[in-house]
mmCIF file with all atom_site columns, C-alpha atoms in Angstrom:
data_model
loop_
_atom_site.group_PDB
_atom_site.id
_atom_site.type_symbol
_atom_site.label_atom_id
_atom_site.label_alt_id
_atom_site.label_comp_id
_atom_site.label_asym_id
_atom_site.label_entity_id
_atom_site.label_seq_id
_atom_site.pdbx_PDB_ins_code
_atom_site.Cartn_x
_atom_site.Cartn_y
_atom_site.Cartn_z
_atom_site.occupancy
_atom_site.B_iso_or_equiv
_atom_site.pdbx_formal_charge
_atom_site.auth_seq_id
_atom_site.auth_comp_id
_atom_site.auth_asym_id
_atom_site.auth_atom_id
_atom_site.pdbx_PDB_model_num
ATOM 1   C CA . LEU A 1 1   ? 81.993  43.823 57.562 1.00 0.00 ? 29  LEU A CA 1
ATOM 2   C CA . ASN A 1 2   ? 83.268  42.013 60.414 1.00 0.00 ? 30  ASN A CA 1
ATOM 3   C CA . ALA A 1 3   ? 86.196  41.488 63.251 1.00 0.00 ? 31  ALA A CA 1
ATOM 4   C CA . GLY A 1 4   ? 86.505  39.535 65.698 1.00 0.00 ? 32  GLY A CA 1
ATOM 5   C CA . TYR A 1 5   ? 89.287  38.327 68.380 1.00 0.00 ? 33  TYR A CA 1
ATOM 6   C CA . LEU A 1 6   ? 88.920  34.190 69.740 1.00 0.00 ? 34  LEU A CA 1
ATOM 7   C CA . VAL A 1 7   ? 88.835  34.487 73.290 1.00 0.00 ? 35  VAL A CA 1
ATOM 8   C CA . PHE A 1 8   ? 89.016  31.134 74.314 1.00 0.00 ? 36  PHE A CA 1
ATOM 9   C CA . GLU A 1 9   ? 89.797  26.903 71.889 1.00 0.00 ? 37  GLU A CA 1
ATOM 10  C CA . ASN A 1 10  ? 90.019  24.238 72.230 1.00 0.00 ? 38  ASN A CA 1
ATOM 11  C CA . ARG A 1 11  ? 89.294  20.590 70.891 1.00 0.00 ? 39  ARG A CA 1
ATOM 12  C CA . ARG A 1 12  ? 86.139  20.502 70.794 1.00 0.00 ? 40  ARG A CA 1
ATOM 13  C CA . TRP A 1 13  ? 84.652  24.847 71.689 1.00 0.00 ? 41  TRP A CA 1
ATOM 14  C CA . SER A 1 14  ? 85.940  28.055 69.845 1.00 0.00 ? 42  SER A CA 1
ATOM 15  C CA . ILE A 1 15  ? 84.184  31.951 71.903 1.00 0.00 ? 43  ILE A CA 1
ATOM 16  C CA . TYR A 1 16  ? 85.198  35.423 70.123 1.00 0.00 ? 44  TYR A CA 1
ATOM 17  C CA . PRO A 1 17  ? 83.223  38.633 69.903 1.00 0.00 ? 45  PRO A CA 1
ATOM 18  C CA . TYR A 1 18  ? 83.489  40.287 66.932 1.00 0.00 ? 46  TYR A CA 1
ATOM 19  C CA . ILE A 1 19  ? 82.123  43.597 65.893 1.00 0.00 ? 47  ILE A CA 1
ATOM 20  C CA . GLY A 1 20  ? 81.419  45.342 62.502 1.00 0.00 ? 48  GLY A CA 1
ATOM 21  C CA . GLY A 1 21  ? 79.274  47.681 60.011 1.00 0.00 ? 49  GLY A CA 1
ATOM 22  C CA . GLY A 1 22  ? 77.611  46.889 57.268 1.00 0.00 ? 50  GLY A CA 1
ATOM 23  C CA . PHE A 1 23  ? 75.143  48.654 54.403 1.00 0.00 ? 51  PHE A CA 1
ATOM 24  C CA . THR A 1 24  ? 71.371  47.192 53.912 1.00 0.00 ? 52  THR A CA 1
ATOM 25  C CA . GLY A 1 25  ? 68.936  48.730 51.466 1.00 0.00 ? 53  GLY A CA 1
ATOM 26  C CA . TYR A 1 26  ? 65.646  47.789 50.308 1.00 0.00 ? 54  TYR A CA 1
ATOM 27  C CA . SER A 1 27  ? 63.469  48.829 47.377 1.00 0.00 ? 55  SER A CA 1
ATOM 28  C CA . ALA A 1 28  ? 60.373  48.269 45.186 1.00 0.00 ? 56  ALA A CA 1
ATOM 29  C CA . ALA A 1 29  ? 60.738  45.892 41.915 1.00 0.00 ? 57  ALA A CA 1
ATOM 30  C CA . GLU A 1 30  ? 61.815  47.968 39.331 1.00 0.00 ? 58  GLU A CA 1
ATOM 31  C CA . LYS A 1 31  ? 59.252  46.915 37.365 1.00 0.00 ? 59  LYS A CA 1
ATOM 32  C CA . ASP A 1 32  ? 56.995  47.997 40.021 1.00 0.00 ? 60  ASP A CA 1
ATOM 33  C CA . ILE A 1 33  ? 57.725  51.249 39.967 1.00 0.00 ? 61  ILE A CA 1
ATOM 34  C CA . GLU A 1 34  ? 57.173  52.048 36.591 1.00 0.00 ? 62  GLU A CA 1
ATOM 35  C CA . GLU A 1 35  ? 52.915  51.230 37.019 1.00 0.00 ? 63  GLU A CA 1
ATOM 36  C CA . ASN A 1 36  ? 53.343  53.624 40.384 1.00 0.00 ? 64  ASN A CA 1
ATOM 37  C CA . GLU A 1 37  ? 56.141  55.724 40.445 1.00 0.00 ? 65  GLU A CA 1
ATOM 38  C CA . ARG A 1 38  ? 55.673  56.878 44.017 1.00 0.00 ? 66  ARG A CA 1
ATOM 39  C CA . LEU A 1 39  ? 57.024  53.907 44.800 1.00 0.00 ? 67  LEU A CA 1
ATOM 40  C CA . LYS A 1 40  ? 60.116  55.152 44.010 1.00 0.00 ? 68  LYS A CA 1
ATOM 41  C CA . ARG A 1 41  ? 60.247  56.803 47.240 1.00 0.00 ? 69  ARG A CA 1
ATOM 42  C CA . LEU A 1 42  ? 60.011  53.940 49.539 1.00 0.00 ? 70  LEU A CA 1
ATOM 43  C CA . GLY A 1 43  ? 62.841  52.772 49.712 1.00 0.00 ? 71  GLY A CA 1
ATOM 44  C CA . LEU A 1 44  ? 65.084  52.260 52.733 1.00 0.00 ? 72  LEU A CA 1
ATOM 45  C CA . ASN A 1 45  ? 68.474  52.504 52.598 1.00 0.00 ? 73  ASN A CA 1
ATOM 46  C CA . SER A 1 46  ? 70.600  52.288 56.282 1.00 0.00 ? 74  SER A CA 1
ATOM 47  C CA . PHE A 1 47  ? 74.621  51.899 57.208 1.00 0.00 ? 75  PHE A CA 1
ATOM 48  C CA . PHE A 1 48  ? 74.780  49.976 60.412 1.00 0.00 ? 76  PHE A CA 1
ATOM 49  C CA . THR A 1 49  ? 77.239  48.844 63.136 1.00 0.00 ? 77  THR A CA 1
ATOM 50  C CA . GLN A 1 50  ? 76.751  45.906 65.661 1.00 0.00 ? 78  GLN A CA 1
ATOM 51  C CA . ALA A 1 51  ? 78.218  43.840 67.705 1.00 0.00 ? 79  ALA A CA 1
ATOM 52  C CA . GLY A 1 52  ? 77.743  40.370 68.916 1.00 0.00 ? 80  GLY A CA 1
ATOM 53  C CA . VAL A 1 53  ? 79.270  36.479 69.966 1.00 0.00 ? 81  VAL A CA 1
ATOM 54  C CA . GLY A 1 54  ? 80.200  32.948 68.060 1.00 0.00 ? 82  GLY A CA 1
ATOM 55  C CA . ILE A 1 55  ? 80.724  29.835 69.533 1.00 0.00 ? 83  ILE A CA 1
ATOM 56  C CA . ASP A 1 56  ? 81.546  27.087 68.361 1.00 0.00 ? 84  ASP A CA 1
ATOM 57  C CA . LEU A 1 57  ? 80.767  23.242 68.718 1.00 0.00 ? 85  LEU A CA 1
ATOM 58  C CA . LYS A 1 58  ? 83.118  21.276 66.423 1.00 0.00 ? 86  LYS A CA 1
ATOM 59  C CA . ILE A 1 59  ? 83.161  17.567 65.205 1.00 0.00 ? 87  ILE A CA 1
ATOM 60  C CA . LEU A 1 60  ? 85.592  16.599 65.583 1.00 0.00 ? 88  LEU A CA 1
ATOM 61  C CA . SER A 1 61  ? 85.524  13.236 63.154 1.00 0.00 ? 89  SER A CA 1
ATOM 62  C CA . ASP A 1 62  ? 89.061  11.832 65.069 1.00 0.00 ? 90  ASP A CA 1
ATOM 63  C CA . SER A 1 63  ? 87.766  11.582 68.403 1.00 0.00 ? 91  SER A CA 1
ATOM 64  C CA . TYR A 1 64  ? 85.559  9.043  67.238 1.00 0.00 ? 92  TYR A CA 1
ATOM 65  C CA . GLY A 1 65  ? 88.109  6.830  65.302 1.00 0.00 ? 93  GLY A CA 1
ATOM 66  C CA . VAL A 1 66  ? 87.055  6.656  62.104 1.00 0.00 ? 94  VAL A CA 1
ATOM 67  C CA . TYR A 1 67  ? 86.529  9.261  59.861 1.00 0.00 ? 95  TYR A CA 1
ATOM 68  C CA . PRO A 1 68  ? 82.620  9.020  58.590 1.00 0.00 ? 96  PRO A CA 1
ATOM 69  C CA . THR A 1 69  ? 81.604  9.955  54.948 1.00 0.00 ? 97  THR A CA 1
ATOM 70  C CA . PHE A 1 70  ? 79.591  12.890 55.921 1.00 0.00 ? 98  PHE A CA 1
ATOM 71  C CA . VAL A 1 71  ? 81.981  14.435 58.410 1.00 0.00 ? 99  VAL A CA 1
ATOM 72  C CA . SER A 1 72  ? 84.862  16.331 58.016 1.00 0.00 ? 100 SER A CA 1
ATOM 73  C CA . PRO A 1 73  ? 88.035  17.490 60.191 1.00 0.00 ? 101 PRO A CA 1
ATOM 74  C CA . ASP A 1 74  ? 86.875  21.141 60.165 1.00 0.00 ? 102 ASP A CA 1
ATOM 75  C CA . CYS A 1 75  ? 83.561  20.561 60.935 1.00 0.00 ? 103 CYS A CA 1
ATOM 76  C CA . ARG A 1 76  ? 80.659  22.824 63.357 1.00 0.00 ? 104 ARG A CA 1
ATOM 77  C CA . PHE A 1 77  ? 77.938  23.915 64.137 1.00 0.00 ? 105 PHE A CA 1
ATOM 78  C CA . SER A 1 78  ? 78.115  27.432 65.469 1.00 0.00 ? 106 SER A CA 1
ATOM 79  C CA . LEU A 1 79  ? 76.457  29.819 67.126 1.00 0.00 ? 107 LEU A CA 1
ATOM 80  C CA . LYS A 1 80  ? 76.311  33.834 66.429 1.00 0.00 ? 108 LYS A CA 1
ATOM 81  C CA . TYR A 1 81  ? 74.413  37.219 68.070 1.00 0.00 ? 109 TYR A CA 1
ATOM 82  C CA . THR A 1 82  ? 74.677  39.881 66.343 1.00 0.00 ? 110 THR A CA 1
ATOM 83  C CA . CYS A 1 83  ? 72.345  43.406 67.545 1.00 0.00 ? 111 CYS A CA 1
ATOM 84  C CA . ARG A 1 84  ? 72.646  45.392 64.404 1.00 0.00 ? 112 ARG A CA 1
ATOM 85  C CA . MET A 1 85  ? 71.961  48.726 64.528 1.00 0.00 ? 113 MET A CA 1
ATOM 86  C CA . PRO A 1 86  ? 70.639  51.243 62.237 1.00 0.00 ? 114 PRO A CA 1
ATOM 87  C CA . ARG A 1 87  ? 70.629  54.414 61.002 1.00 0.00 ? 115 ARG A CA 1
ATOM 88  C CA . PHE A 1 88  ? 67.638  55.257 58.593 1.00 0.00 ? 116 PHE A CA 1
ATOM 89  C CA . GLU A 1 89  ? 68.342  57.404 55.831 1.00 0.00 ? 117 GLU A CA 1
ATOM 90  C CA . ARG A 1 90  ? 64.765  58.140 56.475 1.00 0.00 ? 118 ARG A CA 1
ATOM 91  C CA . ARG A 1 91  ? 63.780  59.802 60.091 1.00 0.00 ? 119 ARG A CA 1
ATOM 92  C CA . ASP A 1 92  ? 60.945  57.783 61.428 1.00 0.00 ? 120 ASP A CA 1
ATOM 93  C CA . PRO A 1 93  ? 60.208  57.133 64.898 1.00 0.00 ? 121 PRO A CA 1
ATOM 94  C CA . LEU A 1 94  ? 58.896  54.048 63.343 1.00 0.00 ? 122 LEU A CA 1
ATOM 95  C CA . LEU A 1 95  ? 61.983  52.905 62.284 1.00 0.00 ? 123 LEU A CA 1
ATOM 96  C CA . SER A 1 96  ? 64.416  53.274 65.448 1.00 0.00 ? 124 SER A CA 1
ATOM 97  C CA . GLY A 1 97  ? 66.003  50.893 67.752 1.00 0.00 ? 125 GLY A CA 1
ATOM 98  C CA . SER A 1 98  ? 67.919  47.902 66.955 1.00 0.00 ? 126 SER A CA 1
ATOM 99  C CA . GLN A 1 99  ? 68.107  44.672 65.526 1.00 0.00 ? 127 GLN A CA 1
ATOM 100 C CA . HIS A 1 100 ? 68.059  40.933 66.968 1.00 0.00 ? 128 HIS A CA 1
ATOM 101 C CA . ILE A 1 101 ? 69.878  38.428 65.375 1.00 0.00 ? 129 ILE A CA 1
ATOM 102 C CA . ILE A 1 102 ? 69.758  34.846 65.882 1.00 0.00 ? 130 ILE A CA 1
ATOM 103 C CA . THR A 1 103 ? 72.050  31.913 63.159 1.00 0.00 ? 131 THR A CA 1
ATOM 104 C CA . LEU A 1 104 ? 72.221  29.230 63.505 1.00 0.00 ? 132 LEU A CA 1
ATOM 105 C CA . SER A 1 105 ? 74.699  26.810 61.222 1.00 0.00 ? 133 SER A CA 1
ATOM 106 C CA . TYR A 1 106 ? 76.934  24.237 60.084 1.00 0.00 ? 134 TYR A CA 1
ATOM 107 C CA . GLY A 1 107 ? 80.054  24.560 58.134 1.00 0.00 ? 135 GLY A CA 1
ATOM 108 C CA . ILE A 1 108 ? 82.133  21.773 56.689 1.00 0.00 ? 136 ILE A CA 1
ATOM 109 C CA . GLY A 1 109 ? 85.904  22.342 56.372 1.00 0.00 ? 137 GLY A CA 1
ATOM 110 C CA . GLY A 1 110 ? 88.262  20.228 52.870 1.00 0.00 ? 138 GLY A CA 1
ATOM 111 C CA . ARG A 1 111 ? 91.498  20.329 56.013 1.00 0.00 ? 139 ARG A CA 1
ATOM 112 C CA . GLY A 1 112 ? 92.400  20.136 59.226 1.00 0.00 ? 140 GLY A CA 1
ATOM 113 C CA . LYS A 1 113 ? 95.206  22.729 60.418 1.00 0.00 ? 141 LYS A CA 1
ATOM 114 C CA . LYS A 1 114 ? 98.133  20.065 61.038 1.00 0.00 ? 142 LYS A CA 1
ATOM 115 C CA . ARG A 1 115 ? 98.964  18.975 57.756 1.00 0.00 ? 143 ARG A CA 1
ATOM 116 C CA . ASP A 1 116 ? 101.994 16.748 56.786 1.00 0.00 ? 144 ASP A CA 1
ATOM 117 C CA . LEU A 1 117 ? 104.394 17.768 54.173 1.00 0.00 ? 145 LEU A CA 1
#
């Protein structure tokens, strides 16, 4: 779950920092646990907090004068950086530290922000 604030926006760019938190868990498959009971203790569960920043590059099809079939009015490339600080249930020096996540995505919107009524 994240919450952010849009600090800059124009026709081409959006920039927004965000913070959040969540839960992640890893465990062995049930079939493997049935074969080896010790794998039940393998699970790694963690609540985590995270903070990051996102930058969106908007592809505005009306700036080209036409609406190409593969571009809707609200398409965008998004680049996000997230620093995640997990708190694993098990205390182990090997599990200390943080994760740095970089995500590049492409989004397609269904309609523009302005509507004709």
